[in-house]
Coordinates of N, CA and C in Angstrom, one line a residue:
M1 N -37.5 41.7 -66.8 CA -37.5 40.4 -66.3 C -36.4 39.5 -66.8
Y2 N -36.0 38.5 -66.0 CA -34.9 37.6 -66.4 C -35.5 36.2 -66.5
T3 N -35.1 35.5 -67.6 CA -35.5 34.1 -67.8 C -34.3 33.2 -67.9
I4 N -34.2 32.2 -67.0 CA -33.0 31.3 -67.0 C -33.5 29.9 -67.1
A5 N -33.2 29.2 -68.3 CA -33.6 27.8 -68.5 C -32.4 26.9 -68.0
D6 N -32.7 25.6 -68.0 CA -31.6 24.7 -67.6 C -30.4 24.7 -68.5
L7 N -29.3 24.4 -68.0 CA -28.1 24.2 -68.8 C -28.2 22.9 -69.6
P8 N -27.6 22.9 -70.8 CA -27.7 21.7 -71.6 C -26.7 20.7 -71.1
A9 N -26.8 19.5 -71.5 CA -25.8 18.4 -71.2 C -24.5 18.8 -71.9
P10 N -23.4 18.5 -71.3 CA -22.1 18.8 -71.9 C -21.8 17.9 -73.0
L11 N -20.8 18.3 -73.8 CA -20.4 17.4 -75.0 C -19.7 16.2 -74.5
D12 N -20.0 15.1 -75.1 CA -19.3 13.8 -74.8 C -17.8 14.0 -75.1
P13 N -16.9 13.6 -74.2 CA -15.5 13.8 -74.3 C -14.9 13.2 -75.6
A14 N -15.3 12.0 -76.0 CA -14.8 11.4 -77.2 C -15.3 12.2 -78.5
R15 N -16.5 12.6 -78.5 CA -17.0 13.4 -79.6 C -16.3 14.8 -79.6
H16 N -16.0 15.3 -78.5 CA -15.3 16.6 -78.4 C -13.9 16.5 -79.0
Q17 N -13.2 15.5 -78.7 CA -11.8 15.3 -79.2 C -11.9 15.1 -80.8
R18 N -12.8 14.4 -81.3 CA -12.9 14.2 -82.7 C -13.3 15.5 -83.4
L19 N -14.2 16.2 -82.8 CA -14.6 17.5 -83.4 C -13.4 18.5 -83.5
L20 N -12.5 18.5 -82.5 CA -11.4 19.3 -82.5 C -10.4 19.0 -83.7
E21 N -10.6 17.9 -84.3 CA -9.7 17.5 -85.4 C -10.3 18.1 -86.7
C22 N -11.5 18.7 -86.6 CA -12.2 19.2 -87.8 C -12.0 20.7 -88.0
E23 N -11.8 21.1 -89.3 CA -11.7 22.5 -89.6 C -13.0 23.0 -90.1
T24 N -13.4 24.2 -89.7 CA -14.7 24.8 -90.1 C -14.7 24.9 -91.6
A25 N -13.6 25.3 -92.2 CA -13.5 25.5 -93.7 C -13.8 24.2 -94.4
T26 N -13.4 23.0 -93.8 CA -13.7 21.8 -94.5 C -15.2 21.5 -94.4
I27 N -15.8 21.8 -93.3 CA -17.3 21.7 -93.2 C -17.9 22.5 -94.3
G28 N -17.4 23.7 -94.5 CA -17.9 24.6 -95.5 C -17.8 24.1 -96.9
H29 N -17.1 23.0 -97.2 CA -17.0 22.4 -98.5 C -18.3 21.7 -98.8
F30 N -19.0 21.2 -97.8 CA -20.2 20.4 -98.1 C -21.4 20.8 -97.4
R31 N -21.4 21.8 -96.6 CA -22.6 22.2 -95.8 C -22.8 23.7 -96.0
E32 N -24.1 24.1 -96.0 CA -24.4 25.5 -96.1 C -25.0 26.1 -94.8
E33 N -25.6 25.2 -94.0 CA -26.4 25.7 -92.8 C -25.4 25.9 -91.6
G34 N -25.8 26.8 -90.8 CA -25.1 26.9 -89.5 C -23.9 27.8 -89.4
F35 N -23.5 28.4 -90.5 CA -22.3 29.3 -90.5 C -22.7 30.7 -90.1
I36 N -22.0 31.1 -89.0 CA -22.3 32.5 -88.5 C -21.6 33.5 -89.4
D37 N -22.2 34.7 -89.5 CA -21.7 35.8 -90.3 C -20.2 35.9 -90.1
P38 N -19.5 35.9 -91.2 CA -18.0 36.0 -91.1 C -17.5 37.3 -90.6
E39 N -18.4 38.3 -90.4 CA -17.9 39.5 -89.7 C -17.7 39.3 -88.2
I40 N -18.2 38.2 -87.7 CA -17.9 37.8 -86.3 C -16.6 37.0 -86.4
R41 N -15.5 37.6 -86.0 CA -14.2 37.0 -86.2 C -13.5 36.7 -84.9
C42 N -12.6 35.8 -85.0 CA -11.8 35.4 -83.8 C -10.7 36.5 -83.5
Q43 N -10.6 36.9 -82.3 CA -9.6 37.9 -81.9 C -8.2 37.3 -81.6
L44 N -8.1 36.0 -81.8 CA -6.8 35.3 -81.7 C -6.5 34.6 -83.0
D45 N -5.2 34.2 -83.2 CA -4.8 33.4 -84.3 C -4.6 32.0 -83.9
E46 N -4.7 31.0 -84.8 CA -4.4 29.6 -84.5 C -5.1 29.1 -83.3
V47 N -6.5 29.1 -83.3 CA -7.2 28.7 -82.2 C -8.4 27.8 -82.7
R48 N -8.8 26.8 -82.0 CA -10.0 26.0 -82.4 C -10.6 25.6 -81.1
V49 N -11.9 25.8 -81.0 CA -12.7 25.3 -79.8 C -13.9 24.6 -80.2
A50 N -14.4 23.7 -79.4 CA -15.7 23.0 -79.6 C -16.4 22.8 -78.3
G51 N -17.7 22.9 -78.3 CA -18.4 22.6 -77.1 C -19.9 22.9 -77.3
V52 N -20.7 22.6 -76.3 CA -22.1 22.9 -76.4 C -22.4 24.4 -76.1
A53 N -23.4 24.9 -76.8 CA -23.7 26.3 -76.7 C -24.5 26.5 -75.4
V54 N -24.1 27.5 -74.7 CA -24.9 28.1 -73.6 C -25.3 29.5 -74.1
T55 N -26.5 29.8 -74.2 CA -26.9 31.1 -74.9 C -27.4 32.2 -73.9
L56 N -27.1 33.4 -74.3 CA -27.5 34.6 -73.6 C -28.1 35.6 -74.5
S57 N -29.2 36.2 -74.1 CA -29.7 37.4 -74.9 C -29.7 38.6 -73.9
L58 N -28.9 39.6 -74.3 CA -28.7 40.7 -73.5 C -29.3 42.0 -74.1
P59 N -30.0 42.8 -73.3 CA -30.5 44.1 -73.8 C -29.4 45.0 -74.2
P60 N -29.6 45.9 -75.1 CA -28.5 46.9 -75.5 C -28.0 47.6 -74.3
G61 N -26.7 47.7 -74.2 CA -26.1 48.4 -73.1 C -26.0 47.8 -71.8
D62 N -26.6 46.6 -71.6 CA -26.7 46.0 -70.3 C -25.9 44.7 -70.2
G63 N -25.1 44.5 -69.2 CA -24.4 43.3 -69.0 C -24.7 42.5 -67.7
T64 N -25.9 42.9 -67.1 CA -26.2 42.3 -65.8 C -26.3 40.8 -65.8
L65 N -27.1 40.2 -66.8 CA -27.2 38.8 -66.8 C -25.9 38.1 -67.2
L66 N -25.1 38.7 -68.0 CA -23.8 38.1 -68.3 C -23.0 37.9 -67.0
N67 N -23.0 39.0 -66.2 CA -22.2 38.9 -64.9 C -22.8 37.7 -64.1
H68 N -24.1 37.7 -64.0 CA -24.7 36.6 -63.2 C -24.4 35.2 -63.7
A69 N -24.3 35.1 -65.1 CA -24.1 33.8 -65.7 C -22.7 33.2 -65.3
M70 N -21.8 34.1 -64.9 CA -20.5 33.6 -64.5 C -20.5 32.6 -63.3
R71 N -21.6 32.6 -62.5 CA -21.7 31.7 -61.4 C -22.3 30.4 -61.9
L72 N -22.8 30.3 -63.1 CA -23.6 29.2 -63.6 C -22.8 28.3 -64.6
L73 N -21.9 29.0 -65.3 CA -21.2 28.3 -66.4 C -20.2 27.2 -66.0
R74 N -19.9 26.3 -66.9 CA -19.1 25.2 -66.5 C -17.9 25.1 -67.5
P75 N -16.9 24.3 -67.1 CA -15.7 24.1 -68.0 C -16.2 23.5 -69.3
G76 N -15.7 24.0 -70.4 CA -16.0 23.5 -71.7 C -17.2 24.1 -72.4
D77 N -18.0 24.9 -71.7 CA -19.1 25.6 -72.3 C -18.6 26.6 -73.4
V78 N -19.4 26.8 -74.4 CA -19.2 27.9 -75.4 C -20.3 28.8 -75.2
L79 N -20.0 30.0 -74.7 CA -21.0 31.0 -74.4 C -21.3 31.8 -75.7
V80 N -22.6 31.8 -76.1 CA -23.1 32.4 -77.3 C -24.0 33.6 -77.0
I81 N -23.6 34.8 -77.3 CA -24.3 36.0 -76.8 C -24.9 36.8 -77.9
D82 N -26.2 36.9 -77.8 CA -27.1 37.8 -78.7 C -27.2 39.1 -78.1
R83 N -26.6 40.1 -78.7 CA -26.6 41.5 -78.2 C -27.8 42.3 -78.6
Q84 N -28.8 41.7 -79.3 CA -30.0 42.3 -79.7 C -29.7 43.6 -80.5
G85 N -28.7 43.4 -81.4 CA -28.4 44.5 -82.3 C -27.4 45.6 -81.8
D86 N -27.0 45.5 -80.6 CA -26.1 46.5 -80.0 C -24.7 46.2 -80.4
R87 N -24.1 47.0 -81.3 CA -22.7 46.8 -81.7 C -21.8 47.9 -81.0
R88 N -22.4 48.8 -80.3 CA -21.6 49.9 -79.7 C -21.0 49.5 -78.3
H89 N -21.8 48.8 -77.5 CA -21.3 48.5 -76.2 C -20.6 47.1 -76.1
A90 N -19.4 47.1 -75.7 CA -18.7 45.8 -75.5 C -19.1 45.2 -74.2
C91 N -19.6 43.9 -74.3 CA -20.1 43.2 -73.2 C -19.0 42.3 -72.5
W92 N -17.9 42.1 -73.2 CA -16.8 41.2 -72.7 C -15.5 41.9 -72.7
G93 N -14.8 41.9 -71.6 CA -13.5 42.6 -71.5 C -12.5 41.8 -70.6
G94 N -11.6 42.5 -70.0 CA -10.5 41.9 -69.2 C -11.0 41.1 -68.0
V95 N -11.9 41.7 -67.2 CA -12.3 41.0 -66.0 C -13.0 39.7 -66.3
L96 N -13.9 39.8 -67.3 CA -14.6 38.5 -67.7 C -13.7 37.5 -68.3
T97 N -12.7 38.0 -69.0 CA -11.7 37.1 -69.5 C -11.0 36.3 -68.4
E98 N -10.6 37.0 -67.3 CA -10.0 36.4 -66.2 C -10.9 35.3 -65.6
V99 N -12.2 35.7 -65.5 CA -13.2 34.8 -64.9 C -13.4 33.6 -65.8
G100 N -13.6 33.9 -67.1 CA -13.8 32.8 -68.1 C -12.6 31.8 -68.1
S101 N -11.4 32.4 -68.1 CA -10.2 31.5 -68.1 C -10.2 30.6 -66.8
H102 N -10.5 31.2 -65.7 CA -10.6 30.4 -64.4 C -11.6 29.3 -64.5
L103 N -12.8 29.6 -65.1 CA -13.8 28.7 -65.2 C -13.5 27.5 -66.2
G104 N -12.6 27.8 -67.1 CA -12.4 26.8 -68.2 C -13.3 26.9 -69.3
L105 N -14.0 28.0 -69.6 CA -14.8 28.1 -70.7 C -14.1 27.8 -72.0
A106 N -14.7 27.2 -72.9 CA -14.1 26.9 -74.2 C -13.9 28.2 -75.0
G107 N -14.8 29.1 -75.0 CA -14.8 30.3 -75.7 C -16.1 31.1 -75.7
V108 N -16.1 32.2 -76.3 CA -17.2 33.1 -76.3 C -17.5 33.6 -77.7
I109 N -18.7 33.5 -78.2 CA -19.1 34.0 -79.5 C -20.1 35.2 -79.2
I110 N -19.8 36.4 -79.7 CA -20.6 37.6 -79.5 C -21.0 38.2 -80.7
D111 N -22.3 38.4 -80.9 CA -22.9 39.2 -82.0 C -22.9 40.6 -81.5
G112 N -21.7 41.2 -81.4 CA -21.4 42.5 -80.9 C -19.9 42.6 -80.7
T113 N -19.5 43.5 -79.8 CA -18.1 43.9 -79.6 C -17.6 43.4 -78.3
A114 N -16.2 43.4 -78.3 CA -15.5 43.1 -77.0 C -14.5 44.2 -76.8
T115 N -13.8 44.1 -75.7 CA -12.8 45.1 -75.3 C -11.7 44.5 -74.6
D116 N -10.6 45.3 -74.3 CA -9.5 44.8 -73.6 C -8.7 43.7 -74.3
L117 N -8.4 44.0 -75.6 CA -7.8 43.0 -76.4 C -6.5 42.5 -75.9
A118 N -5.7 43.4 -75.2 CA -4.4 43.0 -74.7 C -4.6 41.8 -73.7
T119 N -5.6 41.9 -72.9 CA -5.8 40.9 -71.9 C -6.3 39.6 -72.6
L120 N -7.2 39.7 -73.6 CA -7.7 38.5 -74.3 C -6.5 37.8 -74.9
R121 N -5.6 38.5 -75.5 CA -4.5 37.9 -76.2 C -3.4 37.4 -75.2
A122 N -3.2 38.1 -74.1 CA -2.2 37.6 -73.1 C -2.7 36.3 -72.5
K123 N -4.0 36.2 -72.3 CA -4.5 35.0 -71.7 C -4.8 33.9 -72.7
R124 N -4.7 34.3 -74.0 CA -5.1 33.3 -75.1 C -6.5 32.8 -74.9
F125 N -7.4 33.7 -74.5 CA -8.8 33.4 -74.3 C -9.6 33.6 -75.6
P126 N -10.2 32.5 -76.1 CA -10.9 32.6 -77.4 C -12.2 33.4 -77.4
V127 N -12.2 34.5 -78.1 CA -13.4 35.3 -78.3 C -13.6 35.6 -79.7
W128 N -14.8 35.4 -80.2 CA -15.2 35.8 -81.6 C -16.2 37.0 -81.4
S129 N -15.9 38.1 -82.1 CA -16.8 39.3 -82.0 C -16.8 40.0 -83.3
R130 N -17.7 41.0 -83.4 CA -17.7 41.9 -84.6 C -16.7 43.0 -84.5
G131 N -15.8 43.0 -83.6 CA -14.8 44.0 -83.4 C -14.6 44.4 -82.0
V132 N -14.1 45.6 -81.8 CA -13.8 46.0 -80.4 C -14.4 47.4 -80.2
S133 N -14.7 47.7 -78.9 CA -15.2 49.0 -78.6 C -14.8 49.4 -77.2
S134 N -14.5 50.6 -77.0 CA -14.1 51.1 -75.6 C -15.3 51.5 -74.8
L135 N -16.5 51.6 -75.5 CA -17.8 51.8 -74.8 C -18.3 50.5 -74.3
T136 N -18.6 50.4 -73.0 CA -18.9 49.1 -72.4 C -20.3 49.0 -71.8
T137 N -20.8 47.8 -71.6 CA -22.1 47.6 -71.0 C -22.0 48.0 -69.5
K138 N -23.2 48.3 -68.9 CA -23.3 48.6 -67.5 C -24.2 47.6 -66.8
L139 N -24.2 47.6 -65.5 CA -25.2 46.8 -64.8 C -26.5 47.6 -64.7
A140 N -27.2 47.5 -65.8 CA -28.4 48.4 -66.0 C -29.7 47.7 -65.5
D141 N -29.6 46.4 -65.2 CA -30.8 45.6 -64.7 C -32.0 45.7 -65.6
Q142 N -31.7 45.4 -66.9 CA -32.8 45.5 -67.9 C -33.4 44.2 -68.3
G143 N -32.9 43.1 -67.6 CA -33.5 41.8 -68.0 C -32.6 41.0 -69.0
G144 N -33.2 40.0 -69.5 CA -32.5 39.1 -70.5 C -32.9 37.7 -70.3
A145 N -32.3 36.8 -71.2 CA -32.6 35.4 -71.1 C -31.4 34.6 -71.3
M146 N -31.4 33.4 -70.6 CA -30.3 32.5 -70.7 C -30.9 31.1 -71.1
N147 N -30.2 30.5 -72.0 CA -30.5 29.2 -72.5 C -31.9 29.1 -73.2
L148 N -32.3 30.2 -73.8 CA -33.4 30.2 -74.8 C -32.8 30.4 -76.1
P149 N -33.5 30.1 -77.2 CA -32.9 30.3 -78.6 C -32.6 31.8 -78.8
V150 N -31.5 32.0 -79.5 CA -31.0 33.3 -79.8 C -30.7 33.4 -81.3
S151 N -30.5 34.6 -81.8 CA -30.0 34.8 -83.2 C -28.7 35.5 -83.1
V152 N -27.7 34.8 -83.6 CA -26.3 35.3 -83.6 C -25.7 35.1 -85.0
G153 N -25.3 36.3 -85.6 CA -24.7 36.2 -86.9 C -25.6 35.6 -87.9
G154 N -26.9 35.7 -87.9 CA -27.8 35.2 -88.8 C -28.1 33.7 -88.6
V155 N -27.7 33.1 -87.5 CA -28.0 31.7 -87.2 C -28.8 31.6 -85.9
V156 N -29.8 30.9 -85.9 CA -30.6 30.6 -84.7 C -29.8 29.5 -83.9
V157 N -29.5 29.9 -82.7 CA -28.7 29.0 -81.8 C -29.5 28.6 -80.6
S158 N -29.6 27.3 -80.3 CA -30.3 26.9 -79.1 C -29.3 26.3 -78.1
A159 N -29.6 26.4 -76.9 CA -28.7 25.8 -75.8 C -28.6 24.3 -76.1
G160 N -27.4 23.8 -76.1 CA -27.2 22.4 -76.4 C -26.8 22.2 -77.9
D161 N -26.9 23.1 -78.8 CA -26.3 23.0 -80.1 C -24.8 22.9 -79.9
V162 N -24.2 22.3 -80.9 CA -22.7 22.1 -80.8 C -22.0 23.1 -81.7
V163 N -21.1 23.8 -81.1 CA -20.3 24.9 -81.7 C -18.9 24.4 -82.0
L164 N -18.5 24.7 -83.3 CA -17.1 24.5 -83.6 C -16.6 25.9 -84.2
A165 N -15.5 26.4 -83.6 CA -15.0 27.7 -84.0 C -13.5 27.7 -84.1
D166 N -13.0 28.3 -85.2 CA -11.6 28.5 -85.3 C -11.3 29.8 -86.0
E167 N -10.0 30.0 -86.4 CA -9.7 31.3 -87.0 C -10.4 31.6 -88.3
N168 N -11.0 30.6 -88.9 CA -11.7 30.8 -90.1 C -13.2 31.1 -90.0
G169 N -13.8 30.9 -88.8 CA -15.2 31.1 -88.6 C -15.8 30.3 -87.5
V170 N -17.1 30.3 -87.5 CA -17.9 29.6 -86.5 C -19.1 28.9 -87.2
V171 N -19.2 27.6 -86.9 CA -20.3 26.8 -87.4 C -21.1 26.2 -86.2
V172 N -22.4 26.2 -86.3 CA -23.3 25.6 -85.3 C -24.0 24.4 -85.8
L173 N -24.0 23.3 -85.1 CA -24.5 22.0 -85.6 C -25.6 21.5 -84.6
P174 N -26.7 21.0 -85.2 CA -27.6 20.3 -84.3 C -27.0 19.1 -83.7
P175 N -27.2 18.7 -82.5 CA -26.6 17.6 -81.9 C -26.8 16.3 -82.7
S176 N -28.0 16.1 -83.3 CA -28.3 14.9 -84.0 C -27.4 14.7 -85.2
E177 N -26.8 15.8 -85.7 CA -26.0 15.7 -87.0 C -24.5 15.7 -86.8
V178 N -24.1 15.8 -85.5 CA -22.7 16.0 -85.2 C -21.8 14.9 -85.7
D179 N -22.2 13.6 -85.4 CA -21.4 12.5 -85.7 C -21.2 12.3 -87.2
A180 N -22.3 12.5 -88.0 CA -22.2 12.4 -89.4 C -21.3 13.5 -90.0
V181 N -21.4 14.7 -89.5 CA -20.6 15.8 -89.9 C -19.1 15.6 -89.6
I182 N -18.8 15.1 -88.4 CA -17.4 14.7 -88.1 C -16.9 13.7 -89.1
D183 N -17.6 12.6 -89.3 CA -17.1 11.6 -90.2 C -16.8 12.1 -91.6
H184 N -17.7 12.9 -92.1 CA -17.5 13.4 -93.5 C -16.4 14.4 -93.5
T185 N -16.3 15.2 -92.5 CA -15.2 16.2 -92.5 C -13.8 15.5 -92.4
L186 N -13.7 14.6 -91.5 CA -12.4 13.9 -91.4 C -12.0 13.2 -92.7
E187 N -13.0 12.6 -93.4 CA -12.7 11.9 -94.6 C -12.3 12.9 -95.7
L188 N -12.9 14.1 -95.8 CA -12.5 15.1 -96.7 C -11.1 15.6 -96.4
Q189 N -10.7 15.7 -95.1 CA -9.4 16.2 -94.8 C -8.4 15.1 -95.2
R190 N -8.7 13.9 -95.1 CA -7.8 12.8 -95.6 C -7.6 12.9 -97.1
Q191 N -8.8 13.1 -97.8 CA -8.7 13.3 -99.2 C -7.9 14.5 -99.6
E192 N -7.9 15.5 -98.9 CA -7.1 16.7 -99.2 C -5.7 16.4 -99.1
E193 N -5.3 15.6 -98.1 CA -3.9 15.2 -98.0 C -3.4 14.5 -99.2
R194 N -4.3 13.6 -99.7 CA -3.9 12.8 -100.9 C -3.8 13.7 -102.1
I195 N -4.7 14.7 -102.2 CA -4.7 15.6 -103.3 C -3.4 16.4 -103.3
L196 N -2.9 16.8 -102.2 CA -1.7 17.6 -102.1 C -0.5 16.7 -102.5
E197 N -0.6 15.4 -102.2 CA 0.5 14.5 -102.6 C 0.5 14.4 -104.1
R198 N -0.7 14.3 -104.7 CA -0.8 14.2 -106.2 C -0.3 15.5 -106.9
L199 N -0.6 16.6 -106.3 CA -0.1 17.9 -106.8 C 1.4 17.9 -106.8
A200 N 2.0 17.5 -105.7 CA 3.4 17.5 -105.5 C 4.1 16.6 -106.6
Q201 N 3.3 15.6 -107.1 CA 3.9 14.7 -108.1 C 3.6 15.2 -109.5
G202 N 3.0 16.4 -109.6 CA 2.9 17.0 -110.9 C 1.6 17.0 -111.5
E203 N 0.6 16.4 -110.9 CA -0.8 16.3 -111.5 C -1.4 17.7 -111.4
C204 N -2.4 17.9 -112.3 CA -3.1 19.2 -112.4 C -4.4 19.2 -111.6
L205 N -4.6 20.3 -110.8 CA -5.7 20.3 -109.9 C -7.1 20.1 -110.6
P206 N -7.4 20.8 -111.7 CA -8.7 20.5 -112.3 C -8.9 19.1 -112.9
D207 N -7.8 18.4 -113.2 CA -7.9 17.0 -113.6 C -8.3 16.2 -112.3
I208 N -7.6 16.5 -111.2 CA -7.9 15.7 -110.0 C -9.3 15.9 -109.5
S209 N -9.8 17.2 -109.5 CA -11.1 17.5 -109.0 C -12.2 17.2 -109.9
G210 N -11.9 17.1 -111.2 CA -12.9 16.8 -112.2 C -13.6 18.1 -112.8
A211 N -13.0 19.3 -112.4 CA -13.6 20.5 -112.8 C -13.5 20.7 -114.3
S212 N -12.3 20.3 -114.9 CA -12.1 20.4 -116.3 C -13.1 19.6 -117.1
S213 N -13.4 18.4 -116.6 CA -14.4 17.5 -117.3 C -15.8 18.2 -117.3
M214 N -16.1 18.8 -116.2 CA -17.4 19.4 -116.1 C -17.5 20.6 -117.1
V215 N -16.5 21.4 -117.2 CA -16.5 22.5 -118.1 C -16.5 22.0 -119.5
E216 N -15.7 21.1 -119.9 CA -15.6 20.6 -121.2 C -16.9 20.0 -121.7
N217 N -17.6 19.3 -120.8 CA -18.9 18.6 -121.1 C -20.0 19.6 -121.4
R218 N -19.9 20.8 -120.9 CA -20.9 21.8 -121.1 C -20.5 23.1 -121.8
L219 N -19.3 23.0 -122.5 CA -18.7 24.1 -123.1 C -19.5 24.4 -124.4
T220 N -19.9 25.7 -124.6 CA -20.6 26.1 -125.8 C -19.6 26.7 -126.8
P221 N -19.8 26.6 -128.1 CA -18.8 27.2 -129.0 C -18.8 28.7 -128.9
S222 N -17.6 29.2 -129.1 CA -17.5 30.7 -128.9 C -17.9 31.4 -130.2
N223 N -18.2 30.7 -131.3 CA -18.7 31.4 -132.5 C -19.6 30.5 -133.3

């Protein structure tokens, strides 16, 4: 059986632009939740995408619902695919890359494999996956679900969650927390610029960060 729920509301354009200024690694300085398994890696360099999650859960070896979803997806969507543990069959390849590019998808996050890397890279289409495989899914008509909660890289993702992904990883944010995360991230990035300026002037990093004070305050005698 197939289950298809409503598409989530798209990301507000102003929020989208601000989110694209954020680095996932900066968010990783102050947040623990929402980071997808680092084995799910970007197949491109120097890329960053943001958008609302549209989720798919696909049975092992089957790509039927993914093909059908191509008529439902919208520009700016981030497609998040739960392969239900299947790492052997690539569900995304050259043809879907052409379609996804034409649709204007922001990117695709796959808890599984992709194929046709040459096409992905030639089109500069952002795909995060656990690797590549020449074995592909078939139209096996085994069912699946769209826009229901999925588990991808150890993170539960719901349709409408906000995804930020770059060459360093993928983080998933609840919509209610996005603005606060953006504000804090951009402030940290400004602070980092100031730290680099101070380092260039000869200051020592552990003095700037306060790490040396922490260690010295709790240092035990060696004898």
